[in-house]
Amino acid sequence: MRIAIISHAYVEPGYFPVLESMMAYPGLELALITPDRYRGRFQVSPCQFESAVVGLRTYALPIIFGQRQGTFIYSPAALSRALADFRPDLIFHEQEVYAVGAAQIAAVAARESIPLVMFVWENVSRSLSWPRRRLVRYVLGRCAGLIGGSAGAVKVHCDWGFSGQTIAIPQMGVHQLNPTPVFGRRNGNSFRVAFAGRLVSAKGIDCLLRAVAEVRGKGIRLECEIVGSGAEQQKLVSLRDSLGICPAVRFTGPLSIEGVRSILAQSDALVLPSRRTAVWEEQFGLILAEAMAEATVTVGSRTGAIPEVIGSEGLLFDENDHHQLAAILETLAANETELIAHQHRLWLRAGSLYTNESLATRRLDFLKGVCLAANAAELAQGYMHENA
């Protein structure tokens, strides 16, 4: 089976591990079609991709009409040459369906009679302009299948009119589970909590700080590390100081991947207290899967994809409700038996759902099913035409 993956995401190296896992399957040939530059910050060449994933056919194509996700399209001539050279059985396109580029790929797939599967993250049924509504109808009407990064993303696109095959599979996962995680308290002197991400209002870090203050106010020794940077940092530092928890809360700034992993492995809980906005809800929260892979308990707000990733009602709290969050942290800090039970369950959940190998297997199974169904439909249509 020959699959052409078309995506602007692969100008970033973090997306390649899933492709590496897919390449391990016998009888599968993959090609990656991507812009030769994106948002003016990257310029790539096929040899860079080939060194990243052995055996991957690569095509870095020029783009026109800007370098933003919603406006660019590939050079039509270069795209036609790439598809003619690779001759895919199926196109897997990673882009939102209201983008101009999605309409381009949908048109090409329809013209060449190649089944098309879209990957989408959009999980907010936002109000779209009339041109974008037309793009959505056009693209969804030409898709044979759709993979959403979450169940919420799948629902939004079904609400927008898609009636084909769907499944929820994140775009990227964790490289591997920690084979020897520590179960139980990571530090006997205090309960350790972490946050990692952008320091912006939508991440709800102020809710976490208030919960930390409430738990510590009950005499429970709790420490918190905030990893990341963003526009809200100074405001959050001021809030920490006003709550009187300065010694217990440390802002580390941005860290390397290894640094974040080290903090997760040393923490008892990772909290993601996101809050929704008019145009955004948490789409996956890769940091949740990374924490679970370290057997670190994940606690999150009931926002976007967070509940489906964590998969445990007892570790969820309502948006902005620092009292509920404080109660969860207090229970985890006071009951090590419950803490260990959550650690085991989440560690196993990460292994079954969120490793790159698991994502690759589920993605390939779905793509093969779509391709088989499309081929069967084409054969049936041809038979009916011949016997008409």
Coordinates of C-alpha atoms in Angstrom, one line a residue:
M1 CA 0.0 0.0 0.0
R2 CA 1.3 3.4 -0.9
I3 CA 0.3 6.4 1.2
A4 CA 1.1 10.0 0.5
I5 CA 1.2 12.1 3.6
I6 CA 0.7 15.8 2.9
S7 CA 1.4 18.2 5.8
H8 CA 3.1 21.4 6.8
A9 CA 3.7 20.0 10.3
Y10 CA 6.9 18.2 9.4
V11 CA 9.0 21.3 9.1
E12 CA 9.2 20.6 12.9
P13 CA 11.2 17.5 13.8
G14 CA 8.9 16.4 16.7
Y15 CA 6.3 14.8 14.3
F16 CA 8.6 12.2 12.8
P17 CA 8.5 9.4 15.4
V18 CA 5.0 8.4 14.3
L19 CA 6.2 8.1 10.7
E20 CA 9.1 6.0 11.8
S21 CA 6.7 3.6 13.5
M22 CA 4.5 3.5 10.4
M23 CA 7.6 2.7 8.3
A24 CA 8.2 -0.5 10.3
Y25 CA 5.1 -2.2 8.8
P26 CA 5.9 -4.5 5.9
G27 CA 4.3 -3.8 2.5
L28 CA 3.8 -0.1 3.3
E29 CA 5.4 2.7 1.3
L30 CA 5.2 6.3 2.5
A31 CA 5.8 9.6 0.8
L32 CA 5.9 12.9 2.6
I33 CA 4.9 16.0 0.7
T34 CA 5.6 19.2 2.6
P35 CA 6.3 22.9 2.0
D36 CA 9.9 23.8 1.3
R37 CA 9.4 26.7 3.7
Y38 CA 6.6 27.6 6.1
R39 CA 5.9 30.9 7.9
G40 CA 9.2 32.3 6.7
R41 CA 11.1 30.6 9.5
F42 CA 12.0 27.3 7.9
Q43 CA 13.6 26.2 4.7
V44 CA 13.9 22.5 4.2
S45 CA 15.1 20.1 1.6
P46 CA 14.2 16.4 0.9
C47 CA 17.5 15.2 2.2
Q48 CA 16.7 16.5 5.7
F49 CA 13.6 14.4 5.8
E50 CA 15.3 11.3 4.3
S51 CA 17.9 11.5 7.1
A52 CA 15.1 11.7 9.7
V53 CA 13.1 8.6 8.6
V54 CA 15.0 5.9 6.6
G55 CA 13.1 4.8 3.5
L56 CA 10.6 7.7 3.5
R57 CA 10.1 9.2 0.0
T58 CA 10.1 13.0 0.4
Y59 CA 9.0 16.0 -1.7
A60 CA 9.6 19.5 -0.5
L61 CA 7.4 21.7 -2.7
P62 CA 7.2 25.4 -3.2
I63 CA 4.1 27.1 -1.9
I64 CA 2.3 30.2 -3.1
F65 CA -0.3 32.7 -1.7
G66 CA 1.5 33.3 1.6
Q67 CA 2.9 31.1 4.3
R68 CA 0.0 30.9 6.8
Q69 CA -1.8 27.7 7.6
G70 CA -5.2 28.8 6.2
T71 CA -4.0 30.5 3.0
F72 CA -1.1 28.8 1.3
I73 CA -1.4 26.2 -1.5
Y74 CA 1.3 24.1 -3.1
S75 CA 2.6 24.8 -6.6
P76 CA 0.1 22.9 -8.7
A77 CA 2.7 21.8 -11.2
A78 CA 5.1 20.6 -8.4
L79 CA 2.2 18.8 -6.6
S80 CA 1.1 17.0 -9.8
R81 CA 4.7 15.9 -10.5
A82 CA 5.1 14.5 -6.9
L83 CA 1.9 12.5 -7.1
A84 CA 2.6 11.2 -10.5
D85 CA 6.0 10.1 -9.4
F86 CA 4.8 8.3 -6.2
R87 CA 1.4 7.1 -7.5
P88 CA -0.3 6.8 -4.1
D89 CA -3.2 4.5 -3.2
L90 CA -4.4 7.0 -0.7
I91 CA -3.7 10.6 0.3
F92 CA -3.5 11.5 4.0
H93 CA -3.7 15.3 4.4
E94 CA -3.1 17.0 7.7
Q95 CA -4.7 20.4 7.6
E96 CA -7.9 22.0 8.8
V97 CA -10.8 21.6 6.3
Y98 CA -11.5 25.4 6.1
A99 CA -8.0 26.1 4.7
V100 CA -7.5 26.9 1.1
G101 CA -4.9 24.2 0.8
A102 CA -7.3 21.6 2.0
A103 CA -9.6 22.5 -0.9
Q104 CA -6.6 22.2 -3.3
I105 CA -5.8 18.7 -2.1
A106 CA -9.5 17.6 -2.1
A107 CA -9.8 18.8 -5.7
V108 CA -6.6 17.0 -6.8
A109 CA -7.7 13.8 -5.0
A110 CA -11.1 13.9 -6.7
R111 CA -9.6 14.5 -10.1
E112 CA -7.1 11.6 -9.8
S113 CA -9.7 9.3 -8.1
I114 CA -7.4 8.8 -5.1
P115 CA -9.2 8.3 -1.7
L116 CA -8.6 11.2 0.7
V117 CA -8.4 11.1 4.5
M118 CA -8.1 14.4 6.4
F119 CA -6.5 14.8 9.8
V120 CA -8.0 17.7 11.8
W121 CA -7.6 19.3 15.3
E122 CA -10.4 21.8 15.2
N123 CA -12.7 21.0 18.2
V124 CA -14.6 24.2 18.5
S125 CA -17.8 24.6 16.4
R126 CA -16.9 28.2 15.7
S127 CA -18.8 30.6 13.5
L128 CA -17.1 30.6 10.1
S129 CA -17.3 33.2 7.4
W130 CA -19.2 32.4 4.2
P131 CA -16.1 31.5 2.1
R132 CA -14.8 29.2 4.9
R133 CA -18.2 27.5 5.1
R134 CA -18.0 26.8 1.4
L135 CA -14.5 25.4 1.8
V136 CA -15.7 23.1 4.6
R137 CA -18.5 21.7 2.6
Y138 CA -16.3 21.3 -0.5
V139 CA -13.5 19.4 1.4
L140 CA -15.8 17.2 3.5
G141 CA -17.8 16.3 0.5
R142 CA -14.7 14.8 -1.1
C143 CA -13.2 13.0 1.9
A144 CA -13.4 9.2 2.2
G145 CA -12.4 9.3 5.9
L146 CA -11.5 11.7 8.7
I147 CA -9.2 11.4 11.7
G148 CA -9.7 13.9 14.5
G149 CA -7.1 14.6 17.1
S150 CA -9.8 14.1 19.7
A151 CA -13.4 12.9 20.0
G152 CA -14.4 16.6 20.1
A153 CA -12.8 17.2 16.8
V154 CA -14.6 14.3 15.2
K155 CA -17.9 15.6 16.6
V156 CA -17.4 19.1 15.2
H157 CA -16.8 17.8 11.7
C158 CA -19.8 15.5 11.8
D159 CA -21.8 18.5 12.9
W160 CA -20.4 20.3 9.9
G161 CA -21.8 17.6 7.7
F162 CA -19.2 14.8 7.3
S163 CA -20.9 11.4 7.1
G164 CA -18.0 9.1 6.2
Q165 CA -15.7 6.9 8.3
T166 CA -14.2 8.7 11.4
I167 CA -11.9 7.9 14.3
A168 CA -10.1 9.9 17.0
I169 CA -6.3 9.5 17.1
P170 CA -3.8 12.2 18.2
Q171 CA -1.3 13.4 15.7
M172 CA 1.7 12.6 17.9
G173 CA 2.4 10.7 21.1
V174 CA 5.2 9.8 23.5
H175 CA 8.4 8.1 22.3
Q176 CA 8.3 5.4 25.0
L177 CA 7.2 4.6 28.5
N178 CA 9.6 5.0 31.4
P179 CA 10.3 1.3 31.9
T180 CA 11.2 1.8 35.6
P181 CA 8.9 4.5 37.0
V182 CA 8.7 5.3 40.7
F183 CA 5.3 4.3 42.1
G184 CA 4.3 6.2 45.3
R185 CA 5.6 9.5 46.6
R186 CA 8.6 10.8 44.6
N187 CA 9.8 12.8 47.7
G188 CA 9.0 11.8 51.2
N189 CA 9.1 15.4 52.5
S190 CA 6.5 17.0 50.3
F191 CA 3.9 16.4 47.6
R192 CA 5.3 17.7 44.3
V193 CA 3.0 19.2 41.6
A194 CA 4.1 20.5 38.2
F195 CA 2.7 22.5 35.2
A196 CA 4.4 22.7 31.8
G197 CA 3.2 24.8 28.9
R198 CA 2.6 28.3 27.8
L199 CA 2.1 30.9 30.5
V200 CA -1.1 32.4 29.1
S201 CA -4.6 33.0 30.5
A202 CA -6.2 30.1 28.6
K203 CA -3.9 27.6 30.5
G204 CA -5.5 28.6 33.8
I205 CA -2.3 28.6 35.9
D206 CA -3.8 31.2 38.3
C207 CA -6.3 28.5 39.3
L208 CA -3.5 26.1 40.1
L209 CA -1.7 28.8 42.2
R210 CA -4.9 29.4 44.2
A211 CA -5.3 25.6 44.8
V212 CA -1.7 25.3 46.0
A213 CA -2.3 28.1 48.5
E214 CA -5.5 26.4 49.7
V215 CA -3.8 23.0 50.2
R216 CA -0.8 24.5 51.9
G217 CA -3.2 26.5 54.1
K218 CA -4.3 23.2 55.6
G219 CA -0.8 22.3 56.7
I220 CA 0.0 20.0 53.8
R221 CA 3.5 20.3 52.5
L222 CA 3.1 20.8 48.7
E223 CA 5.6 22.2 46.2
C224 CA 4.9 23.3 42.7
E225 CA 7.1 23.9 39.6
I226 CA 5.8 26.0 36.7
V227 CA 7.7 25.2 33.5
G228 CA 7.4 27.5 30.5
S229 CA 7.2 31.1 29.5
G230 CA 4.5 33.5 28.2
A231 CA 2.7 36.8 28.4
E232 CA 1.2 36.0 31.8
Q233 CA 4.4 35.2 33.6
Q234 CA 4.9 38.4 35.6
K235 CA 1.2 38.5 36.5
L236 CA 1.5 34.9 37.8
V237 CA 4.6 35.7 39.8
S238 CA 2.8 38.6 41.4
L239 CA -0.2 36.4 42.2
R240 CA 2.1 33.8 43.8
D241 CA 3.7 36.4 46.0
S242 CA 0.3 37.9 47.0
L243 CA -0.9 34.4 48.0
G244 CA 2.1 33.9 50.3
I245 CA 3.4 30.8 48.5
C246 CA 6.6 32.1 47.1
P247 CA 8.9 29.5 48.8
A248 CA 6.7 26.6 47.5
V249 CA 6.2 27.7 43.9
R250 CA 9.1 27.9 41.5
F251 CA 9.0 29.3 37.9
T252 CA 11.7 27.5 36.0
G253 CA 11.3 29.2 32.6
P254 CA 11.5 27.1 29.4
L255 CA 13.3 23.7 29.6
S256 CA 14.6 21.2 27.1
I257 CA 12.6 18.0 26.4
E258 CA 14.9 16.2 28.7
G259 CA 14.5 18.8 31.4
V260 CA 10.7 18.6 31.2
R261 CA 10.8 14.8 31.3
S262 CA 13.0 15.0 34.4
I263 CA 10.6 17.2 36.2
L264 CA 7.7 15.0 35.3
A265 CA 9.5 11.9 36.6
Q266 CA 10.2 13.7 39.9
S267 CA 6.6 15.1 40.3
D268 CA 3.7 13.3 41.9
A269 CA 1.1 15.1 39.8
L270 CA 0.9 17.1 36.6
V271 CA -1.9 19.7 36.5
L272 CA -3.4 21.0 33.3
P273 CA -6.0 23.6 34.4
S274 CA -6.9 24.9 31.0
R275 CA -10.0 27.1 30.4
R276 CA -11.9 27.5 27.1
T277 CA -12.1 30.7 25.0
A278 CA -14.4 31.7 22.3
V279 CA -12.2 30.1 19.6
W280 CA -10.1 27.5 21.5
E281 CA -10.4 24.5 23.8
E282 CA -7.5 22.1 24.8
Q283 CA -7.1 19.9 21.7
F284 CA -5.1 17.1 23.2
G285 CA -2.5 18.2 25.8
L286 CA 0.6 16.1 24.8
I287 CA 2.1 17.0 28.2
L288 CA -0.6 14.8 29.8
A289 CA 0.5 11.7 27.8
E290 CA 4.1 12.5 28.6
A291 CA 3.3 12.7 32.3
M292 CA 1.4 9.4 32.1
A293 CA 4.4 7.7 30.5
E294 CA 6.3 8.6 33.6
A295 CA 3.6 7.2 35.9
T296 CA 2.9 10.8 37.1
V297 CA -0.8 11.4 38.0
T298 CA -2.5 13.7 35.6
V299 CA -5.1 16.2 36.9
G300 CA -7.0 18.4 34.6
S301 CA -10.0 20.7 34.0
R302 CA -13.1 19.5 32.2
T303 CA -12.1 21.3 29.1
G304 CA -11.7 20.1 25.5
A305 CA -9.9 16.8 25.1
I306 CA -8.5 16.7 28.7
P307 CA -11.2 14.4 30.1
E308 CA -10.8 11.8 27.3
V309 CA -7.0 11.8 27.6
I310 CA -7.0 11.4 31.4
G311 CA -10.0 9.0 31.4
S312 CA -10.8 9.2 35.1
E313 CA -13.6 11.4 36.5
G314 CA -11.9 11.5 39.9
L315 CA -9.0 13.5 38.5
L316 CA -11.1 16.2 36.8
F317 CA -12.3 19.5 38.1
D318 CA -14.6 22.2 36.7
E319 CA -12.9 25.1 34.9
N320 CA -11.6 27.8 37.2
D321 CA -12.7 25.9 40.3
H322 CA -9.6 26.0 42.5
H323 CA -11.5 24.5 45.4
Q324 CA -12.2 21.3 43.4
L325 CA -8.6 21.2 42.3
A326 CA -7.3 21.7 45.8
A327 CA -9.6 18.8 47.0
I328 CA -8.1 16.4 44.4
L329 CA -4.5 17.4 45.3
E330 CA -5.3 17.0 49.0
T331 CA -6.7 13.5 48.5
L332 CA -3.7 12.5 46.4
A333 CA -1.2 13.9 49.0
A334 CA -3.0 12.2 51.9
N335 CA -3.7 8.8 50.4
E336 CA -0.7 7.0 48.9
T337 CA -2.7 3.9 48.1
E338 CA -4.9 5.9 45.9
L339 CA -2.0 7.8 44.4
I340 CA -0.3 4.5 43.4
A341 CA -3.5 3.1 41.9
H342 CA -3.8 6.2 39.7
Q343 CA -0.1 6.0 38.8
H344 CA -0.4 2.4 37.6
R345 CA -3.6 3.0 35.6
L346 CA -2.3 6.1 33.9
W347 CA 1.0 4.5 33.0
L348 CA -0.7 1.5 31.4
R349 CA -3.1 3.9 29.6
A350 CA -0.2 5.8 28.1
G351 CA 1.3 2.5 26.9
S352 CA -1.9 1.3 25.2
L353 CA -3.1 4.6 23.7
Y354 CA -0.4 7.2 23.4
T355 CA 2.9 5.7 22.4
N356 CA 3.9 6.5 18.8
E357 CA 3.7 2.7 18.0
S358 CA 0.1 2.6 19.2
L359 CA -0.8 5.7 17.2
A360 CA 0.9 4.3 14.1
T361 CA -1.0 1.0 14.4
R362 CA -4.4 2.6 14.8
R363 CA -3.7 5.2 12.1
L364 CA -2.7 2.5 9.6
D365 CA -5.6 0.2 10.4
F366 CA -8.0 3.1 9.8
L367 CA -6.3 4.2 6.5
K368 CA -6.3 0.6 5.2
G369 CA -10.0 0.2 6.0
V370 CA -10.8 3.5 4.2
C371 CA -8.7 2.4 1.2
L372 CA -10.4 -1.0 1.0
A373 CA -13.9 0.5 1.3
A374 CA -13.1 3.1 -1.5
N375 CA -11.7 0.4 -3.8
A376 CA -14.8 -1.8 -3.2
A377 CA -17.1 1.1 -3.9
E378 CA -15.2 1.8 -7.1
L379 CA -15.4 -1.8 -8.2
A380 CA -19.1 -1.9 -7.5
Q381 CA -19.7 1.3 -9.4
G382 CA -17.8 -0.1 -12.4
Y383 CA -19.8 -3.4 -12.3
M384 CA -23.1 -1.5 -12.2
H385 CA -21.9 0.7 -15.1
E386 CA -20.9 -2.3 -17.2
N387 CA -24.2 -4.1 -16.6
A388 CA -26.4 -1.0 -17.0

